[in-house]
Amino acid sequence: MKLKKFGIFSVVVTSAIVLTACSTTNNKATFIKDNETLSKSSTQKFDMNLEKLKVTASGDKKMYAPIINGYLADFKLSGESSTDGKNAAVTLKFNMLGQSIPIDMILKEKNSYLKLDTLEPVLNLYMQTTGASAYYNRLDMTPIKGKYLDINAIAKESGQASKDVTSLTQAQTKKATEQALDVLDKSDFSKDGSAITLTVSGKNISKVTKAYINALPKDAQASFEDMTKQKDLDKEIADVIKTITITTDSKKKTSHMTIAFTGKETDGVGLSGEASLDMVYSDKKATVKVPADTDVIKSTDELTKLIAESMQLKTN
C-alpha cells in the first residue's frame, strides 16, 4: 500500500466518523458530538508513533523492506496546529536519520505557505548524504530568512496541482457523513467514564469509505480516484487494515487513534503492526501572522536562486 493512498483514505475515514453528529441519543451520538467540538479547538497538539509498524515485501521490492523498516524505527512525528478563527499555523517536527527537521506552514483559506527558514536542516541533510558539503561552504540562510514559499503557485507551475476535494460545501459534507455513519452500529461504541471508544473492523471501514465517497458529488468522487489511482479504494482498504480504534475523552480533551494493519501484501508491499496518533486539544487564544506578499516566493526560479545564494561554492 502506497503511503499516498494511506493518507487519502485516513482523511476519508476520519471525516466520515467525526465531522457531523447524528440524531440518536447513545454513545455513538456522544462520540461524534465530542469529536466535532474538539475539532473546533483553537490549538491541537499531536504525536504519531510508527514503532510497531513493519513493512513486508516480495519480488523485486523485497530488498527495500529492511531499509524502510530502519527509517520507520527512527521516525517520529509531532506537531501543533493553531487557528485564530480565520487563518491557521501548523508546526511539524520530523525526527529521522538522526536529524530533527521542522516544518512551519501558514494556511490562509485555500493557500498554503511554507516558511523557508526551516529548510536549513533539510539542506544540511542533503549536503551530508550526497557529499555536496565537499563543494559548498557552510549554509548561510540570510537570503531566505523571513521568506515563505507559495505551495499552490509552485504546484501550478509544475503542473501537479490536483483537483480540490476540500471545496465541498458544508451541506455536501454533512450528507456524505450521515450516509457513511449509517453503516456503523451502536455496538461499535463503548464508554468508560468520560472516554468513548469506537472500534471498526477493516470490512466496516471499507463500507464507511464507500458510503462516504458515493454520497459526494461526481466531480469530488473523480478527484479521489485521481489522487489514489484506485477505483476500488474501499476494497483495498479492507485488504490492508484490520481495525481502527479511536478513543475520545471530552473531559481530558484528548483522543487516541490506533490503526492495526493486516500485513497482507498489495502490489508486492504489505504493512503489519500498528500506527498510533495522540491528540491534545485546548482553547487558548492563538494569533496567526500571514506573510506579506513581498515575502512570498511564487516561482521555482526565485527559490533556486535563493538556495544557491545560501549554498555558495567553495573557492580555492
PDB file of C-alpha atoms in Angstrom:
ATOM      1  CA  MET A   1       0.000   0.000   0.000  1.00  0.00           C
ATOM      2  CA  LYS A   2       1.493   3.316  -1.006  1.00  0.00           C
ATOM      3  CA  LEU A   3       1.686   5.969   1.732  1.00  0.00           C
ATOM      4  CA  LYS A   4      -0.211   8.379  -0.503  1.00  0.00           C
ATOM      5  CA  LYS A   5      -3.203   6.049  -0.559  1.00  0.00           C
ATOM      6  CA  PHE A   6      -2.927   5.552   3.195  1.00  0.00           C
ATOM      7  CA  GLY A   7      -3.093   9.301   3.703  1.00  0.00           C
ATOM      8  CA  ILE A   8      -6.119   9.707   1.449  1.00  0.00           C
ATOM      9  CA  PHE A   9      -8.279   7.010   2.979  1.00  0.00           C
ATOM     10  CA  SER A  10      -7.267   8.081   6.502  1.00  0.00           C
ATOM     11  CA  VAL A  11      -8.677  11.518   5.718  1.00  0.00           C
ATOM     12  CA  VAL A  12     -11.877   9.955   4.362  1.00  0.00           C
ATOM     13  CA  VAL A  13     -12.354   7.649   7.340  1.00  0.00           C
ATOM     14  CA  THR A  14     -11.674  10.359   9.893  1.00  0.00           C
ATOM     15  CA  SER A  15     -14.006  12.779   8.133  1.00  0.00           C
ATOM     16  CA  ALA A  16     -16.765  10.209   7.895  1.00  0.00           C
ATOM     17  CA  ILE A  17     -16.529   9.382  11.580  1.00  0.00           C
ATOM     18  CA  VAL A  18     -16.123  12.698  13.364  1.00  0.00           C
ATOM     19  CA  LEU A  19     -17.433  15.622  11.365  1.00  0.00           C
ATOM     20  CA  THR A  20     -21.189  15.556  11.981  1.00  0.00           C
ATOM     21  CA  ALA A  21     -23.468  14.473  14.811  1.00  0.00           C
ATOM     22  CA  CYS A  22     -26.472  12.216  14.232  1.00  0.00           C
ATOM     23  CA  SER A  23     -29.866  12.363  15.895  1.00  0.00           C
ATOM     24  CA  THR A  24     -29.770   9.253  18.093  1.00  0.00           C
ATOM     25  CA  THR A  25     -29.008   9.580  21.813  1.00  0.00           C
ATOM     26  CA  ASN A  26     -26.337   6.980  22.623  1.00  0.00           C
ATOM     27  CA  ASN A  27     -22.566   6.542  22.803  1.00  0.00           C
ATOM     28  CA  LYS A  28     -22.400   6.885  19.038  1.00  0.00           C
ATOM     29  CA  ALA A  29     -24.046  10.322  19.065  1.00  0.00           C
ATOM     30  CA  THR A  30     -21.982  11.479  22.058  1.00  0.00           C
ATOM     31  CA  PHE A  31     -18.742  10.315  20.435  1.00  0.00           C
ATOM     32  CA  ILE A  32     -19.481  12.197  17.232  1.00  0.00           C
ATOM     33  CA  LYS A  33     -20.572  15.333  19.074  1.00  0.00           C
ATOM     34  CA  ASP A  34     -17.454  15.285  21.288  1.00  0.00           C
ATOM     35  CA  ASN A  35     -15.154  14.965  18.264  1.00  0.00           C
ATOM     36  CA  GLU A  36     -16.974  17.726  16.459  1.00  0.00           C
ATOM     37  CA  THR A  37     -16.490  20.018  19.471  1.00  0.00           C
ATOM     38  CA  LEU A  38     -12.812  19.129  19.917  1.00  0.00           C
ATOM     39  CA  SER A  39     -12.117  19.678  16.213  1.00  0.00           C
ATOM     40  CA  LYS A  40     -13.077  23.324  16.704  1.00  0.00           C
ATOM     41  CA  SER A  41     -10.401  23.853  19.389  1.00  0.00           C
ATOM     42  CA  SER A  42      -8.001  26.719  18.729  1.00  0.00           C
ATOM     43  CA  THR A  43      -4.944  24.549  19.397  1.00  0.00           C
ATOM     44  CA  GLN A  44      -4.330  20.875  18.652  1.00  0.00           C
ATOM     45  CA  LYS A  45      -1.097  19.080  19.562  1.00  0.00           C
ATOM     46  CA  PHE A  46      -0.293  15.623  18.191  1.00  0.00           C
ATOM     47  CA  ASP A  47       2.264  12.835  18.288  1.00  0.00           C
ATOM     48  CA  MET A  48       2.482   9.977  15.794  1.00  0.00           C
ATOM     49  CA  ASN A  49       4.110   6.656  16.647  1.00  0.00           C
ATOM     50  CA  LEU A  50       5.183   4.147  13.991  1.00  0.00           C
ATOM     51  CA  GLU A  51       7.458   1.986  16.173  1.00  0.00           C
ATOM     52  CA  LYS A  52       5.163  -1.045  15.898  1.00  0.00           C
ATOM     53  CA  LEU A  53       4.703  -0.711  12.127  1.00  0.00           C
ATOM     54  CA  LYS A  54       6.629  -3.034   9.816  1.00  0.00           C
ATOM     55  CA  VAL A  55       6.855  -3.323   6.061  1.00  0.00           C
ATOM     56  CA  THR A  56       6.951  -6.674   4.250  1.00  0.00           C
ATOM     57  CA  ALA A  57       7.679  -7.078   0.575  1.00  0.00           C
ATOM     58  CA  SER A  58       8.177  -9.700  -2.095  1.00  0.00           C
ATOM     59  CA  GLY A  59       9.736  -9.938  -5.529  1.00  0.00           C
ATOM     60  CA  ASP A  60      11.960  -7.111  -6.668  1.00  0.00           C
ATOM     61  CA  LYS A  61      10.710  -4.944  -3.783  1.00  0.00           C
ATOM     62  CA  LYS A  62      11.888  -7.303  -1.054  1.00  0.00           C
ATOM     63  CA  MET A  63      15.360  -5.779  -0.836  1.00  0.00           C
ATOM     64  CA  TYR A  64      13.918  -2.404   0.157  1.00  0.00           C
ATOM     65  CA  ALA A  65      11.904  -3.651   3.164  1.00  0.00           C
ATOM     66  CA  PRO A  66      14.825  -3.644   5.681  1.00  0.00           C
ATOM     67  CA  ILE A  67      15.770  -0.109   4.616  1.00  0.00           C
ATOM     68  CA  ILE A  68      12.228   1.193   5.016  1.00  0.00           C
ATOM     69  CA  ASN A  69      11.853  -0.530   8.389  1.00  0.00           C
ATOM     70  CA  GLY A  70      15.057   1.144   9.521  1.00  0.00           C
ATOM     71  CA  TYR A  71      13.556   4.509   8.648  1.00  0.00           C
ATOM     72  CA  LEU A  72      10.297   3.648  10.430  1.00  0.00           C
ATOM     73  CA  ALA A  73      12.095   2.628  13.625  1.00  0.00           C
ATOM     74  CA  ASP A  74      13.829   6.010  13.759  1.00  0.00           C
ATOM     75  CA  PHE A  75      10.870   8.066  12.568  1.00  0.00           C
ATOM     76  CA  LYS A  76       8.912  10.307  14.907  1.00  0.00           C
ATOM     77  CA  LEU A  77       6.399  12.991  14.036  1.00  0.00           C
ATOM     78  CA  SER A  78       4.955  15.578  16.371  1.00  0.00           C
ATOM     79  CA  GLY A  79       3.363  18.917  15.841  1.00  0.00           C
ATOM     80  CA  GLU A  80       0.854  21.578  16.682  1.00  0.00           C
ATOM     81  CA  SER A  81      -1.819  23.415  14.748  1.00  0.00           C
ATOM     82  CA  SER A  82      -3.447  26.638  15.903  1.00  0.00           C
ATOM     83  CA  THR A  83      -6.068  28.963  14.487  1.00  0.00           C
ATOM     84  CA  ASP A  84      -7.294  32.444  15.250  1.00  0.00           C
ATOM     85  CA  GLY A  85     -10.633  31.598  13.678  1.00  0.00           C
ATOM     86  CA  LYS A  86      -9.612  32.826  10.232  1.00  0.00           C
ATOM     87  CA  ASN A  87      -6.082  31.616   9.468  1.00  0.00           C
ATOM     88  CA  ALA A  88      -4.066  28.670  10.759  1.00  0.00           C
ATOM     89  CA  ALA A  89      -0.453  27.865  11.611  1.00  0.00           C
ATOM     90  CA  VAL A  90       0.959  24.338  11.506  1.00  0.00           C
ATOM     91  CA  THR A  91       4.298  23.312  13.013  1.00  0.00           C
ATOM     92  CA  LEU A  92       5.656  19.825  12.364  1.00  0.00           C
ATOM     93  CA  LYS A  93       8.814  18.149  13.601  1.00  0.00           C
ATOM     94  CA  PHE A  94      10.206  15.054  11.886  1.00  0.00           C
ATOM     95  CA  ASN A  95      12.918  13.026  13.611  1.00  0.00           C
ATOM     96  CA  MET A  96      14.633  10.811  11.056  1.00  0.00           C
ATOM     97  CA  LEU A  97      18.161   9.561  10.383  1.00  0.00           C
ATOM     98  CA  GLY A  98      19.398  11.312  13.496  1.00  0.00           C
ATOM     99  CA  GLN A  99      18.113  14.637  12.221  1.00  0.00           C
ATOM    100  CA  SER A 100      15.334  16.833  13.588  1.00  0.00           C
ATOM    101  CA  ILE A 101      13.546  18.509  10.699  1.00  0.00           C
ATOM    102  CA  PRO A 102      10.987  21.241  11.465  1.00  0.00           C
ATOM    103  CA  ILE A 103       8.295  22.286   9.011  1.00  0.00           C
ATOM    104  CA  ASP A 104       6.312  25.507   9.595  1.00  0.00           C
ATOM    105  CA  MET A 105       3.332  26.440   7.461  1.00  0.00           C
ATOM    106  CA  ILE A 106       0.698  29.168   7.342  1.00  0.00           C
ATOM    107  CA  LEU A 107      -2.741  28.361   5.930  1.00  0.00           C
ATOM    108  CA  LYS A 108      -4.937  31.167   4.633  1.00  0.00           C
ATOM    109  CA  GLU A 109      -8.211  29.976   3.110  1.00  0.00           C
ATOM    110  CA  LYS A 110      -7.014  27.616   0.319  1.00  0.00           C
ATOM    111  CA  ASN A 111      -3.469  28.999   0.210  1.00  0.00           C
ATOM    112  CA  SER A 112      -0.507  27.290   1.898  1.00  0.00           C
ATOM    113  CA  TYR A 113       2.790  28.982   2.693  1.00  0.00           C
ATOM    114  CA  LEU A 114       5.950  27.114   3.762  1.00  0.00           C
ATOM    115  CA  LYS A 115       8.393  29.002   5.976  1.00  0.00           C
ATOM    116  CA  LEU A 116      11.756  28.701   4.230  1.00  0.00           C
ATOM    117  CA  ASP A 117      13.838  29.290   7.380  1.00  0.00           C
ATOM    118  CA  THR A 118      13.059  25.694   8.311  1.00  0.00           C
ATOM    119  CA  LEU A 119      14.861  24.367   5.216  1.00  0.00           C
ATOM    120  CA  GLU A 120      18.264  24.642   6.909  1.00  0.00           C
ATOM    121  CA  PRO A 121      18.311  21.115   8.434  1.00  0.00           C
ATOM    122  CA  VAL A 122      16.904  19.727   5.158  1.00  0.00           C
ATOM    123  CA  LEU A 123      19.718  21.331   3.161  1.00  0.00           C
ATOM    124  CA  ASN A 124      22.277  20.189   5.733  1.00  0.00           C
ATOM    125  CA  LEU A 125      20.989  16.623   5.427  1.00  0.00           C
ATOM    126  CA  TYR A 126      21.194  16.875   1.635  1.00  0.00           C
ATOM    127  CA  MET A 127      24.788  18.091   1.800  1.00  0.00           C
ATOM    128  CA  GLN A 128      25.789  15.310   4.210  1.00  0.00           C
ATOM    129  CA  THR A 129      24.127  12.434   2.357  1.00  0.00           C
ATOM    130  CA  THR A 130      25.200  13.483  -1.142  1.00  0.00           C
ATOM    131  CA  GLY A 131      28.724  14.640  -0.333  1.00  0.00           C
ATOM    132  CA  ALA A 132      27.865  18.137  -1.525  1.00  0.00           C
ATOM    133  CA  SER A 133      29.489  19.608   1.590  1.00  0.00           C
ATOM    134  CA  ALA A 134      32.843  18.986  -0.076  1.00  0.00           C
ATOM    135  CA  TYR A 135      31.989  21.583  -2.707  1.00  0.00           C
ATOM    136  CA  TYR A 136      29.918  24.121  -0.758  1.00  0.00           C
ATOM    137  CA  ASN A 137      30.659  26.459   2.122  1.00  0.00           C
ATOM    138  CA  ARG A 138      28.544  26.140   5.237  1.00  0.00           C
ATOM    139  CA  LEU A 139      24.988  27.329   4.814  1.00  0.00           C
ATOM    140  CA  ASP A 140      24.118  30.981   5.187  1.00  0.00           C
ATOM    141  CA  MET A 141      20.322  31.237   5.481  1.00  0.00           C
ATOM    142  CA  THR A 142      20.311  35.060   5.466  1.00  0.00           C
ATOM    143  CA  PRO A 143      18.873  35.321   1.898  1.00  0.00           C
ATOM    144  CA  ILE A 144      15.989  33.011   2.883  1.00  0.00           C
ATOM    145  CA  LYS A 145      15.251  34.386   6.352  1.00  0.00           C
ATOM    146  CA  GLY A 146      11.659  35.584   6.697  1.00  0.00           C
ATOM    147  CA  LYS A 147      10.632  34.207   3.291  1.00  0.00           C
ATOM    148  CA  TYR A 148       7.725  31.853   2.550  1.00  0.00           C
ATOM    149  CA  LEU A 149       7.090  29.528  -0.390  1.00  0.00           C
ATOM    150  CA  ASP A 150       3.658  29.661  -2.034  1.00  0.00           C
ATOM    151  CA  ILE A 151       2.892  25.928  -2.293  1.00  0.00           C
ATOM    152  CA  ASN A 152      -0.099  26.363  -4.619  1.00  0.00           C
ATOM    153  CA  ALA A 153       1.832  28.597  -7.026  1.00  0.00           C
ATOM    154  CA  ILE A 154       4.685  26.080  -7.269  1.00  0.00           C
ATOM    155  CA  ALA A 155       2.236  23.203  -7.798  1.00  0.00           C
ATOM    156  CA  LYS A 156       0.517  25.045 -10.645  1.00  0.00           C
ATOM    157  CA  GLU A 157       3.864  25.967 -12.174  1.00  0.00           C
ATOM    158  CA  SER A 158       4.948  22.323 -12.220  1.00  0.00           C
ATOM    159  CA  GLY A 159       1.575  21.102 -13.489  1.00  0.00           C
ATOM    160  CA  GLN A 160       0.991  18.985 -10.387  1.00  0.00           C
ATOM    161  CA  ALA A 161      -1.985  20.844  -8.939  1.00  0.00           C
ATOM    162  CA  SER A 162      -4.729  18.317  -8.166  1.00  0.00           C
ATOM    163  CA  LYS A 163      -8.476  18.636  -8.039  1.00  0.00           C
ATOM    164  CA  ASP A 164      -9.698  20.287  -4.868  1.00  0.00           C
ATOM    165  CA  VAL A 165     -11.689  17.835  -2.767  1.00  0.00           C
ATOM    166  CA  THR A 166     -11.805  20.275   0.143  1.00  0.00           C
ATOM    167  CA  SER A 167     -14.041  22.666  -1.820  1.00  0.00           C
ATOM    168  CA  LEU A 168     -17.113  20.671  -0.760  1.00  0.00           C
ATOM    169  CA  THR A 169     -19.919  22.681   0.788  1.00  0.00           C
ATOM    170  CA  GLN A 170     -20.984  22.069   4.366  1.00  0.00           C
ATOM    171  CA  ALA A 171     -24.270  20.600   3.142  1.00  0.00           C
ATOM    172  CA  GLN A 172     -22.484  18.163   0.809  1.00  0.00           C
ATOM    173  CA  THR A 173     -20.111  17.048   3.571  1.00  0.00           C
ATOM    174  CA  LYS A 174     -22.971  16.614   6.047  1.00  0.00           C
ATOM    175  CA  LYS A 175     -24.961  14.489   3.600  1.00  0.00           C
ATOM    176  CA  ALA A 176     -21.983  12.241   2.828  1.00  0.00           C
ATOM    177  CA  THR A 177     -21.121  11.893   6.517  1.00  0.00           C
ATOM    178  CA  GLU A 178     -24.668  10.981   7.553  1.00  0.00           C
ATOM    179  CA  GLN A 179     -24.830   8.249   4.902  1.00  0.00           C
ATOM    180  CA  ALA A 180     -21.433   6.899   5.953  1.00  0.00           C
ATOM    181  CA  LEU A 181     -22.460   6.831   9.617  1.00  0.00           C
ATOM    182  CA  ASP A 182     -25.429   4.630   8.802  1.00  0.00           C
ATOM    183  CA  VAL A 183     -23.111   1.635   8.396  1.00  0.00           C
ATOM    184  CA  LEU A 184     -21.855   1.969  11.984  1.00  0.00           C
ATOM    185  CA  ASP A 185     -23.735   0.168  14.739  1.00  0.00           C
ATOM    186  CA  LYS A 186     -24.260   1.269  18.347  1.00  0.00           C
ATOM    187  CA  SER A 187     -22.326  -1.817  19.420  1.00  0.00           C
ATOM    188  CA  ASP A 188     -19.196  -0.362  17.751  1.00  0.00           C
ATOM    189  CA  PHE A 189     -19.044   2.215  20.572  1.00  0.00           C
ATOM    190  CA  SER A 190     -18.190   1.655  24.238  1.00  0.00           C
ATOM    191  CA  LYS A 191     -17.895   4.037  27.193  1.00  0.00           C
ATOM    192  CA  ASP A 192     -15.525   4.138  30.169  1.00  0.00           C
ATOM    193  CA  GLY A 193     -16.063   7.218  32.328  1.00  0.00           C
ATOM    194  CA  SER A 194     -15.769  10.299  30.128  1.00  0.00           C
ATOM    195  CA  ALA A 195     -13.982   8.327  27.380  1.00  0.00           C
ATOM    196  CA  ILE A 196     -15.836   6.770  24.461  1.00  0.00           C
ATOM    197  CA  THR A 197     -14.148   4.266  22.154  1.00  0.00           C
ATOM    198  CA  LEU A 198     -15.069   3.418  18.584  1.00  0.00           C
ATOM    199  CA  THR A 199     -13.712   0.158  17.168  1.00  0.00           C
ATOM    200  CA  VAL A 200     -14.266  -0.522  13.470  1.00  0.00           C
ATOM    201  CA  SER A 201     -13.124  -3.578  11.511  1.00  0.00           C
ATOM    202  CA  GLY A 202     -11.428  -3.312   8.147  1.00  0.00           C
ATOM    203  CA  LYS A 203     -14.576  -4.615   6.498  1.00  0.00           C
ATOM    204  CA  ASN A 204     -16.709  -1.884   8.049  1.00  0.00           C
ATOM    205  CA  ILE A 205     -14.061   0.761   7.339  1.00  0.00           C
ATOM    206  CA  SER A 206     -14.371  -0.065   3.660  1.00  0.00           C
ATOM    207  CA  LYS A 207     -18.169   0.274   3.937  1.00  0.00           C
ATOM    208  CA  VAL A 208     -17.833   3.663   5.632  1.00  0.00           C
ATOM    209  CA  THR A 209     -15.412   4.873   2.975  1.00  0.00           C
ATOM    210  CA  LYS A 210     -17.534   3.618   0.092  1.00  0.00           C
ATOM    211  CA  ALA A 211     -20.710   5.149   1.516  1.00  0.00           C
ATOM    212  CA  TYR A 212     -18.956   8.476   2.099  1.00  0.00           C
ATOM    213  CA  ILE A 213     -17.415   8.693  -1.389  1.00  0.00           C
ATOM    214  CA  ASN A 214     -20.598   7.536  -3.141  1.00  0.00           C
ATOM    215  CA  ALA A 215     -22.569  10.312  -1.444  1.00  0.00           C
ATOM    216  CA  LEU A 216     -20.210  13.008  -2.755  1.00  0.00           C
ATOM    217  CA  PRO A 217     -20.779  14.940  -5.996  1.00  0.00           C
ATOM    218  CA  LYS A 218     -19.436  13.164  -9.087  1.00  0.00           C
ATOM    219  CA  ASP A 219     -16.511  15.558  -9.552  1.00  0.00           C
ATOM    220  CA  ALA A 220     -15.379  15.004  -5.952  1.00  0.00           C
ATOM    221  CA  GLN A 221     -15.602  11.225  -6.413  1.00  0.00           C
ATOM    222  CA  ALA A 222     -13.439  11.532  -9.518  1.00  0.00           C
ATOM    223  CA  SER A 223     -10.828  13.560  -7.627  1.00  0.00           C
ATOM    224  CA  PHE A 224     -10.464  10.809  -5.008  1.00  0.00           C
ATOM    225  CA  GLU A 225      -9.901   8.293  -7.794  1.00  0.00           C
ATOM    226  CA  ASP A 226      -7.437  10.665  -9.447  1.00  0.00           C
ATOM    227  CA  MET A 227      -5.365  11.066  -6.275  1.00  0.00           C
ATOM    228  CA  THR A 228      -5.327   7.391  -5.336  1.00  0.00           C
ATOM    229  CA  LYS A 229      -5.302   5.910  -8.854  1.00  0.00           C
ATOM    230  CA  GLN A 230      -7.654   3.332  -7.350  1.00  0.00           C
ATOM    231  CA  LYS A 231     -11.334   2.979  -8.316  1.00  0.00           C
ATOM    232  CA  ASP A 232     -11.969   0.235  -5.739  1.00  0.00           C
ATOM    233  CA  LEU A 233     -10.410   2.074  -2.810  1.00  0.00           C
ATOM    234  CA  ASP A 234     -12.869   0.612  -0.304  1.00  0.00           C
ATOM    235  CA  LYS A 235     -11.948  -2.964  -1.259  1.00  0.00           C
ATOM    236  CA  GLU A 236      -8.238  -2.243  -0.998  1.00  0.00           C
ATOM    237  CA  ILE A 237      -8.712  -0.757   2.472  1.00  0.00           C
ATOM    238  CA  ALA A 238     -10.374  -3.962   3.687  1.00  0.00           C
ATOM    239  CA  ASP A 239      -7.336  -5.919   2.480  1.00  0.00           C
ATOM    240  CA  VAL A 240      -4.859  -3.701   4.330  1.00  0.00           C
ATOM    241  CA  ILE A 241      -6.468  -2.510   7.574  1.00  0.00           C
ATOM    242  CA  LYS A 242      -7.529  -4.882  10.342  1.00  0.00           C
ATOM    243  CA  THR A 243      -9.088  -2.354  12.725  1.00  0.00           C
ATOM    244  CA  ILE A 244      -9.219   1.329  13.563  1.00  0.00           C
ATOM    245  CA  THR A 245      -9.762   2.233  17.212  1.00  0.00           C
ATOM    246  CA  ILE A 246     -10.459   5.808  18.296  1.00  0.00           C
ATOM    247  CA  THR A 247     -10.835   6.799  21.956  1.00  0.00           C
ATOM    248  CA  THR A 248     -12.055  10.323  22.693  1.00  0.00           C
ATOM    249  CA  ASP A 249     -12.138  11.805  26.187  1.00  0.00           C
ATOM    250  CA  SER A 250     -14.104  15.050  26.202  1.00  0.00           C
ATOM    251  CA  LYS A 251     -13.250  15.799  29.843  1.00  0.00           C
ATOM    252  CA  LYS A 252      -9.488  15.448  29.368  1.00  0.00           C
ATOM    253  CA  LYS A 253      -9.685  16.933  25.849  1.00  0.00           C
ATOM    254  CA  THR A 254      -7.670  14.102  24.329  1.00  0.00           C
ATOM    255  CA  SER A 255      -8.046  11.473  21.646  1.00  0.00           C
ATOM    256  CA  HIS A 256      -6.065   8.390  20.717  1.00  0.00           C
ATOM    257  CA  MET A 257      -6.229   6.553  17.397  1.00  0.00           C
ATOM    258  CA  THR A 258      -4.706   3.166  16.647  1.00  0.00           C
ATOM    259  CA  ILE A 259      -4.681   1.635  13.171  1.00  0.00           C
ATOM    260  CA  ALA A 260      -3.847  -2.080  13.054  1.00  0.00           C
ATOM    261  CA  PHE A 261      -2.630  -3.405   9.700  1.00  0.00           C
ATOM    262  CA  THR A 262      -3.180  -6.913   8.391  1.00  0.00           C
ATOM    263  CA  GLY A 263       0.203  -7.480   6.792  1.00  0.00           C
ATOM    264  CA  LYS A 264      -1.442  -8.671   3.572  1.00  0.00           C
ATOM    265  CA  GLU A 265       0.567  -7.544   0.560  1.00  0.00           C
ATOM    266  CA  THR A 266      -0.876  -5.448  -2.236  1.00  0.00           C
ATOM    267  CA  ASP A 267       1.288  -4.689  -5.271  1.00  0.00           C
ATOM    268  CA  GLY A 268       4.106  -6.630  -3.590  1.00  0.00           C
ATOM    269  CA  VAL A 269       4.159  -4.484  -0.429  1.00  0.00           C
ATOM    270  CA  GLY A 270       2.402  -5.044   2.903  1.00  0.00           C
ATOM    271  CA  LEU A 271       2.095  -3.319   6.271  1.00  0.00           C
ATOM    272  CA  SER A 272       1.799  -5.120   9.593  1.00  0.00           C
ATOM    273  CA  GLY A 273       1.570  -3.945  13.182  1.00  0.00           C
ATOM    274  CA  GLU A 274       0.176  -0.657  14.417  1.00  0.00           C
ATOM    275  CA  ALA A 275       0.388   3.069  13.877  1.00  0.00           C
ATOM    276  CA  SER A 276      -0.962   5.424  16.533  1.00  0.00           C
ATOM    277  CA  LEU A 277      -1.842   9.091  16.838  1.00  0.00           C
ATOM    278  CA  ASP A 278      -2.348  11.017  20.095  1.00  0.00           C
ATOM    279  CA  MET A 279      -4.092  14.394  20.154  1.00  0.00           C
ATOM    280  CA  VAL A 280      -4.396  17.027  22.903  1.00  0.00           C
ATOM    281  CA  TYR A 281      -6.806  19.938  22.444  1.00  0.00           C
ATOM    282  CA  SER A 282      -7.055  23.361  24.082  1.00  0.00           C
ATOM    283  CA  ASP A 283      -8.896  26.645  23.582  1.00  0.00           C
ATOM    284  CA  LYS A 284      -6.063  29.019  24.394  1.00  0.00           C
ATOM    285  CA  LYS A 285      -6.049  32.158  22.278  1.00  0.00           C
ATOM    286  CA  ALA A 286      -3.924  31.948  19.130  1.00  0.00           C
ATOM    287  CA  THR A 287      -2.600  34.642  16.803  1.00  0.00           C
ATOM    288  CA  VAL A 288      -1.595  33.714  13.252  1.00  0.00           C
ATOM    289  CA  LYS A 289       0.539  36.138  11.229  1.00  0.00           C
ATOM    290  CA  VAL A 290       0.105  35.808   7.474  1.00  0.00           C
ATOM    291  CA  PRO A 291       3.267  36.632   5.432  1.00  0.00           C
ATOM    292  CA  ALA A 292       3.353  39.853   3.459  1.00  0.00           C
ATOM    293  CA  ASP A 293       3.184  39.441  -0.309  1.00  0.00           C
ATOM    294  CA  THR A 294       6.747  40.803  -0.627  1.00  0.00           C
ATOM    295  CA  ASP A 295       7.989  37.879   1.489  1.00  0.00           C
ATOM    296  CA  VAL A 296       6.269  35.188  -0.603  1.00  0.00           C
ATOM    297  CA  ILE A 297       8.235  33.203  -3.222  1.00  0.00           C
ATOM    298  CA  LYS A 298       5.989  32.183  -6.122  1.00  0.00           C
ATOM    299  CA  SER A 299       8.350  30.575  -8.655  1.00  0.00           C
ATOM    300  CA  THR A 300      10.909  27.779  -8.707  1.00  0.00           C
ATOM    301  CA  ASP A 301      13.427  30.100 -10.386  1.00  0.00           C
ATOM    302  CA  GLU A 302      13.305  32.518  -7.472  1.00  0.00           C
ATOM    303  CA  LEU A 303      13.513  29.651  -4.952  1.00  0.00           C
ATOM    304  CA  THR A 304      16.502  28.095  -6.750  1.00  0.00           C
ATOM    305  CA  LYS A 305      18.286  31.444  -6.763  1.00  0.00           C
ATOM    306  CA  LEU A 306      17.807  31.908  -3.000  1.00  0.00           C
ATOM    307  CA  ILE A 307      19.028  28.381  -2.223  1.00  0.00           C
ATOM    308  CA  ALA A 308      22.065  28.881  -4.470  1.00  0.00           C
ATOM    309  CA  GLU A 309      22.916  32.039  -2.546  1.00  0.00           C
ATOM    310  CA  SER A 310      22.699  30.066   0.688  1.00  0.00           C
ATOM    311  CA  MET A 311      24.929  27.248  -0.621  1.00  0.00           C
ATOM    312  CA  GLN A 312      27.833  29.116  -2.146  1.00  0.00           C
ATOM    313  CA  LEU A 313      30.549  27.094  -3.831  1.00  0.00           C
ATOM    314  CA  LYS A 314      33.917  26.824  -2.127  1.00  0.00           C
ATOM    315  CA  THR A 315      36.739  28.691  -3.822  1.00  0.00           C
ATOM    316  CA  ASN A 316      40.390  27.670  -3.796  1.00  0.00           C
TER     317      ASN A 316
END
